[in-house]
Coordinates of C-alpha atoms and ligand atoms in Angstrom, one line a residue:
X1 CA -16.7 8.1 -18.4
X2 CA -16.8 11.4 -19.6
X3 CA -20.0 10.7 -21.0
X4 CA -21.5 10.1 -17.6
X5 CA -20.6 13.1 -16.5
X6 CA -23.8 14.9 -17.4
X7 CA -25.9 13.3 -14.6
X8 CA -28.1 15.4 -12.6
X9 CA -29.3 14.7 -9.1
X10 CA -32.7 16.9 -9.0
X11 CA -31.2 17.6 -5.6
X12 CA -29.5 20.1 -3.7
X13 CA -29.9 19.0 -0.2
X14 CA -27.6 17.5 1.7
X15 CA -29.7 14.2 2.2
X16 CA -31.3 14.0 -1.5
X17 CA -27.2 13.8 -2.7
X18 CA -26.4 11.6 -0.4
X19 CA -29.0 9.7 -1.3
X20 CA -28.6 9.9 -5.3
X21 CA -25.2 9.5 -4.9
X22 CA -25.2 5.9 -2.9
X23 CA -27.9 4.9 -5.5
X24 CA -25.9 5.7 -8.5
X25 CA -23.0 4.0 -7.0
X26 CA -25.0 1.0 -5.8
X27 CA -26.5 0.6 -9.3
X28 CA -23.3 0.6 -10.9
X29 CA -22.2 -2.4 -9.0
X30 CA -20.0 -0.7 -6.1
X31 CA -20.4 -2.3 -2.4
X32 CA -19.0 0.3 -0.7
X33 CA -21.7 2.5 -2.3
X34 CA -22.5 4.5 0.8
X35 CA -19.7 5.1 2.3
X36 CA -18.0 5.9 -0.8
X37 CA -20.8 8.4 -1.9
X38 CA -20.3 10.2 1.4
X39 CA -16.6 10.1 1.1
X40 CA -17.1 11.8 -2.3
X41 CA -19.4 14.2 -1.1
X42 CA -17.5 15.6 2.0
X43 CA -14.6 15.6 -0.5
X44 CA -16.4 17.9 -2.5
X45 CA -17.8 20.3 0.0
X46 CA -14.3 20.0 1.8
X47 CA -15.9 18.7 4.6
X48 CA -14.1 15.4 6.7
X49 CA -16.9 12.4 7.0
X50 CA -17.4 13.0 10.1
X51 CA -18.4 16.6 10.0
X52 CA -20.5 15.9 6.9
X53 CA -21.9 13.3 9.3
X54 CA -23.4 15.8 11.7
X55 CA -24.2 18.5 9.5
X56 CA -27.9 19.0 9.0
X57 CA -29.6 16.7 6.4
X58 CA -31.4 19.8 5.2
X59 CA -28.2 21.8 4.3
X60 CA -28.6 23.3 0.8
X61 CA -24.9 22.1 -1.0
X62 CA -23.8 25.2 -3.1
X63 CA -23.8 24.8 -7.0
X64 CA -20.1 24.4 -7.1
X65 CA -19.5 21.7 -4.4
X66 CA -22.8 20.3 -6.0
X67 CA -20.9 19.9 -9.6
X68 CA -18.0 18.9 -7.9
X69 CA -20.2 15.6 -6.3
X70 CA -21.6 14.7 -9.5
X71 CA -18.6 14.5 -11.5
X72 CA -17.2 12.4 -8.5
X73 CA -19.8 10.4 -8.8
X74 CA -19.8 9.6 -12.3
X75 CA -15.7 8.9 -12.3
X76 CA -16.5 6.6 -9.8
X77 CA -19.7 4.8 -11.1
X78 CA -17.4 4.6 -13.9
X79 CA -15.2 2.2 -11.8
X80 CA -12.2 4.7 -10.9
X81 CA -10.4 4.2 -7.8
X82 CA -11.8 5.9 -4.7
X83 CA -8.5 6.8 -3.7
X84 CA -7.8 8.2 -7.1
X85 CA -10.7 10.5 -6.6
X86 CA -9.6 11.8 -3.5
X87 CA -5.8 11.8 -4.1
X88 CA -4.9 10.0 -0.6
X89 CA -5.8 6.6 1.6
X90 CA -5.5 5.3 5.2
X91 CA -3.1 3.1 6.1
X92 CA -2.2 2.1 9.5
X93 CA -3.6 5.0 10.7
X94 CA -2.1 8.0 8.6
X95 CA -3.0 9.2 5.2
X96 CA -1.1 8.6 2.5
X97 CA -0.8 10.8 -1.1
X98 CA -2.0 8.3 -3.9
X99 CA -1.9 8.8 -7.4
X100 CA -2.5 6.1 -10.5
X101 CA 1.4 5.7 -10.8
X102 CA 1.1 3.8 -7.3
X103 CA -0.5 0.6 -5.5
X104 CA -3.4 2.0 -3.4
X105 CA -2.5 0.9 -0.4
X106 CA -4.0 -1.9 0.9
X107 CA -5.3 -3.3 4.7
X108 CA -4.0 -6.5 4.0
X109 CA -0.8 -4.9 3.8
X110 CA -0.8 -3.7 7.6
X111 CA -0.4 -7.4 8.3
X112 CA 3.5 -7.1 7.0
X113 CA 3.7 -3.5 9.1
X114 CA 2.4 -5.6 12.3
X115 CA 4.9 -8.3 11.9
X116 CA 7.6 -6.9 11.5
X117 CA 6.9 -4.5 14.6
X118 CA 5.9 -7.3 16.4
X119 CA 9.9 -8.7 15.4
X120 CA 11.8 -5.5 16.4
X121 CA 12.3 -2.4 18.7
X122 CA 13.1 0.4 18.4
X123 CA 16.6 0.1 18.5
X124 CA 18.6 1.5 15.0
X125 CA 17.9 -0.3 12.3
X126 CA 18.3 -0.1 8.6
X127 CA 16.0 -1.2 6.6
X128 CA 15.3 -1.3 2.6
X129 CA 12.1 -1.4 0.6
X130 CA 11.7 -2.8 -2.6
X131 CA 9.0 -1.5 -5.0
X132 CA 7.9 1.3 -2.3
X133 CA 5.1 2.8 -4.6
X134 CA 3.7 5.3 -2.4
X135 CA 6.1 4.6 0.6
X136 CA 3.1 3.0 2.4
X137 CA 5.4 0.0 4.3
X138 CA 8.8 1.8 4.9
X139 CA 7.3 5.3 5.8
X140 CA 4.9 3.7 8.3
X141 CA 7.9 1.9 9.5
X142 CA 10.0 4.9 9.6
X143 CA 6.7 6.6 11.4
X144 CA 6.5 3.7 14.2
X145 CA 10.3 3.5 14.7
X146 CA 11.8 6.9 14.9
X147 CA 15.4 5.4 15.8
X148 CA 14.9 3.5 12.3
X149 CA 16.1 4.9 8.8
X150 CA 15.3 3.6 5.5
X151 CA 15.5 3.2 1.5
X152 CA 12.7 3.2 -0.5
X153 CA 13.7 2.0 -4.3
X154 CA 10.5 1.9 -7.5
X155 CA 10.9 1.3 -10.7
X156 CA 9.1 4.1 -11.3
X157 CA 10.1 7.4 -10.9
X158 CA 6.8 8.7 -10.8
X159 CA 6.4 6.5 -7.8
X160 CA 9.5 7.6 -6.0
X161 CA 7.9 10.9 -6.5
X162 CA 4.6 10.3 -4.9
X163 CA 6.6 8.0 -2.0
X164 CA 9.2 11.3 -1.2
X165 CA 6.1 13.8 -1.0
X166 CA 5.0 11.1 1.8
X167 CA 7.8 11.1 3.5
X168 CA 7.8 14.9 3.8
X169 CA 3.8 14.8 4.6
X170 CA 4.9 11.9 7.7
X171 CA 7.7 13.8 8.8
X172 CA 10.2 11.0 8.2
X173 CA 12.1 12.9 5.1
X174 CA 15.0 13.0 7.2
X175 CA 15.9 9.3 7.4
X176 CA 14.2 7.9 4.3
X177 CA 15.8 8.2 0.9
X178 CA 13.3 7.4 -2.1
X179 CA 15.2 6.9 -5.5
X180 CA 13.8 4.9 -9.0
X181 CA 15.7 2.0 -10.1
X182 CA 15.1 -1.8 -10.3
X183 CA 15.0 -4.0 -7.4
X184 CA 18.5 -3.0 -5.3
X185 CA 20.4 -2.5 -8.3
X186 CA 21.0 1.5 -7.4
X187 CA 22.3 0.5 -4.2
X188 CA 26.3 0.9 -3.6
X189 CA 26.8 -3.5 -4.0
X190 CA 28.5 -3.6 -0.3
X191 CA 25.4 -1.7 1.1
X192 CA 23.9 -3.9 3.5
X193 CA 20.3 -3.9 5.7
X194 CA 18.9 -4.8 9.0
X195 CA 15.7 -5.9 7.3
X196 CA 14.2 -6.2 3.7
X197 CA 10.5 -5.4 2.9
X198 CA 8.7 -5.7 0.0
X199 CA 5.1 -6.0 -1.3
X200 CA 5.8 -6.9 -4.6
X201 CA 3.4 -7.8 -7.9
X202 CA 2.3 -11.2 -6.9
X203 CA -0.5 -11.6 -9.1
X204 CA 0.2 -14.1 -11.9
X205 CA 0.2 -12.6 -15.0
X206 CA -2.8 -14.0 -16.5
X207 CA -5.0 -13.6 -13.9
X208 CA -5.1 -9.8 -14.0
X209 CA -7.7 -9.5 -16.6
X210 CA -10.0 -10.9 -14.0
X211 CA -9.1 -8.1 -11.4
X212 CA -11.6 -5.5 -10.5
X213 CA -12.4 -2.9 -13.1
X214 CA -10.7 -1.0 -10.3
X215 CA -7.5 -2.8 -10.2
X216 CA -7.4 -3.9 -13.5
X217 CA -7.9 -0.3 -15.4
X218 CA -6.7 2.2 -13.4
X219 CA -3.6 0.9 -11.0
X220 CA 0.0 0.3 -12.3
X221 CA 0.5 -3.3 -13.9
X222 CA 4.0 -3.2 -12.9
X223 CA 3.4 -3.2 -9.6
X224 CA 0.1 -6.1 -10.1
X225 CA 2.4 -8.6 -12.7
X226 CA 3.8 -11.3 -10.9
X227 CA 5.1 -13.0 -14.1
X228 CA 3.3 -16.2 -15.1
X229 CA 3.6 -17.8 -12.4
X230 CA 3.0 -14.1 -9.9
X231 CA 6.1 -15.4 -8.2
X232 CA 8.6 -13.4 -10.3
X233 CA 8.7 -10.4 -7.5
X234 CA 8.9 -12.3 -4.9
X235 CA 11.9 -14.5 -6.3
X236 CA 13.7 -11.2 -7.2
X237 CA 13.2 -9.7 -3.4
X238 CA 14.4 -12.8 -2.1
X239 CA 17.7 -12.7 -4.3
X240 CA 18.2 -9.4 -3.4
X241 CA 17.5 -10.0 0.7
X242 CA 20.4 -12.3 -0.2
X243 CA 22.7 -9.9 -1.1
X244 CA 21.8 -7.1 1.5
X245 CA 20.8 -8.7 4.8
X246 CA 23.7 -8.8 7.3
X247 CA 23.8 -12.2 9.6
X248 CA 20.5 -11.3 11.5
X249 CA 18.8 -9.4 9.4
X250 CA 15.1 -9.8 8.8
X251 CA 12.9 -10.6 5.4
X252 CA 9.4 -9.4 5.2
X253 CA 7.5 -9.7 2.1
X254 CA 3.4 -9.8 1.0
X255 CA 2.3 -12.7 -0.7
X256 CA -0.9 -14.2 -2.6
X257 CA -3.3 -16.0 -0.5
X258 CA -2.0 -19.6 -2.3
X259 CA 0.9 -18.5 -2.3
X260 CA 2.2 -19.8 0.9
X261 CA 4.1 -22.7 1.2
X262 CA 6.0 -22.1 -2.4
X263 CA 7.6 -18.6 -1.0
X264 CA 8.7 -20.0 2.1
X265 CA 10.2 -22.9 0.0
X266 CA 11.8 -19.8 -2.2
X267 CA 13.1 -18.2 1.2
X268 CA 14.3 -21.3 2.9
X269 CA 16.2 -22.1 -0.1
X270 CA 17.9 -18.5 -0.7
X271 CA 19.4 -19.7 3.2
X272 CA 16.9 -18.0 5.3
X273 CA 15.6 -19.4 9.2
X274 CA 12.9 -18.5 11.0
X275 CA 10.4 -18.9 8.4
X276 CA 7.0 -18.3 8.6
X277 CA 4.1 -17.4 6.5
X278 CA 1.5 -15.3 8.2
X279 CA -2.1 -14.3 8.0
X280 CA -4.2 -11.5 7.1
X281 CA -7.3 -10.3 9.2
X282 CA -9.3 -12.7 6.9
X283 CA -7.2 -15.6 7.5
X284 CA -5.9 -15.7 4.1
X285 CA -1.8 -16.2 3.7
X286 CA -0.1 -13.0 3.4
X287 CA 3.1 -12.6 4.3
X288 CA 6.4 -15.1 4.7
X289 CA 9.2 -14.0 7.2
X290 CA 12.7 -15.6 7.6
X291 CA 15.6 -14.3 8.9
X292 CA 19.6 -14.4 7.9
X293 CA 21.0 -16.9 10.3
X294 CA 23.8 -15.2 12.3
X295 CA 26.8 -17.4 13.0
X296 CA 28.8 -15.0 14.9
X297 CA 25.7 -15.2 17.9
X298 CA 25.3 -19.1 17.5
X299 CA 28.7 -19.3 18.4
X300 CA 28.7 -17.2 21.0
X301 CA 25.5 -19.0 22.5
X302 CA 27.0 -22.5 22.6
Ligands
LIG1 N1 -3.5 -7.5 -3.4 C1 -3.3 -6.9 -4.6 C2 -4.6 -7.1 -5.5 O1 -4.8 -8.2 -5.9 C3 -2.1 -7.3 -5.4 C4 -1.0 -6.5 -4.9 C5 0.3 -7.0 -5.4 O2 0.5 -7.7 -6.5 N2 1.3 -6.7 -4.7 O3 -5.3 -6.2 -5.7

């Protein structure tokens, strides 16, 4: 990659980099070329998209933002994460610090933000988080829900990292903790949650050296290895939603698109209700709910 870095546009207007930039992007096999070339550029300049969008074409870039761009452009023709380059992503509407030791978050992954808002209010709630990486799920949640606090738990402490700085940058430091450790084994054993999240590695093992260059070289395996069978996450979340929801409690976890009816089989048997596997914008399986059944209310309603 560092060999790329040499190219040289032949342009210093606003419009010729533009343009060079999309085409070197486009021709090294990137969709997204132009949006991604522009992204780069008003990264560069220090510019947001939208102002870079209506600043004049014929704006000379100076020689510094210039070399900036070009080295952008080469890490990215070289297949680096956008995100990477930039240091942060979108997700449900705020932006997020993103480094390699985390998951970029995802749009898919909105889908298990939306259903579990769609669940519960905003009455108090603990919830917990397994495998947080950059905090995306519980600090949106947090964000959303300000009577809510949370737990965030990575086995990476470089992740925890990366999720607390979030938490600090969505003003929700106050009732999220973010600690490294496996699965929920930090966690006091009589601590108990309202609801369990998770979007854990679901891809099976070997299907990762198929992943995009992307995916495949530059984000954390631990957080892509589902085991051989990419179920292994999902079975430890659903162990551990066993040991921490209370009688009510909810379990909301990302899955692969085939993935479907064997987690809700892996929920229903762990003794969960209410379970459903949902769909992302694309119509693709996503996520599978259930809930904790709760004797004390079914009781009471009878
Ligand atoms: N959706 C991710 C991908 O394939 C996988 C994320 C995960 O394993 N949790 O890029």
């Amino acid at each position: 990659m560092t060999a790329a870095r040499g190219i040289r546009f032949g342009a210093d207007t606003l419009a010729g980099l533009r343009r060079a930039g999309r085409a070197r992007l486009a021709a090294a096999g990137i969709d997204s070329a132009a949006l991604d070339a522009d992204l780069l550029l008003a990264h560069a300049m220090g510019l947001t998209r939208e102002r870079l969008l209506v600043t004049d074409p014929a704006t000379a870039v100076p020689a510094a933002a210039r070399a900036r761009y070009e080295a952008l452009i080469a890490e990215r023709a070289g297949r680096v994460p956008l995100a990477h380059l930039v240091g942060s992503r979108e997700f449900f509407g705020r932006s997020f610090l993103v480094t390699p030791d985390v998951l970029v978050p995802r749009p898919e992954t909105e889908t298990l933000v939306e259903a579990v808002l769609r669940r519960l209010d905003d009455r108090p709630l603990r919830l917990l988080d397994l495998g947080t990486g950059s905090g995306a799920i519980l600090l949106t949640l947090l964000a959303e829900r300000p009577g809510w606090e949370g737990i965030g738990i990575d086995r990476s402490p470089a992740a925890a990292a990366v999720a607390r700085r979030n938490a600090r940058r969505l003003g929700v430091a106050s009732r999220a903790r973010l600690i490294a450790g496996d699965w929920d084994a930090p966690l006091h054993p009589a601590l108990t949650f309202d609801l369990v999240v998770s979007n854990p590695p679901y891809v099976p093992r070997g299907e990762i050296a198929g992943l995009m260059p992307e995916v495949r070289c530059h984000e954390p395996v631990l957080a892509l290895d589902g085991g051989p069978d990419g179920l292994d996450g999902l079975r430890a979340v659903v162990a551990a939603a066993g040991r921490r929801l209370r009688p009510g409690g909810w379990l909301a976890a990302e899955i692969g698109a085939d993935q479907g009816a064997r987690a809700a089989a892996l929920v229903l048997e762990a003794g969960l209700r209410e379970v459903l596997v949902e769909a992302d914008l694309a119509g693709r399986a996503r996520v599978v709910v259930g809930r904790r059944p709760d004797p004390g209310r079914a009781l009471m309603n009878s």
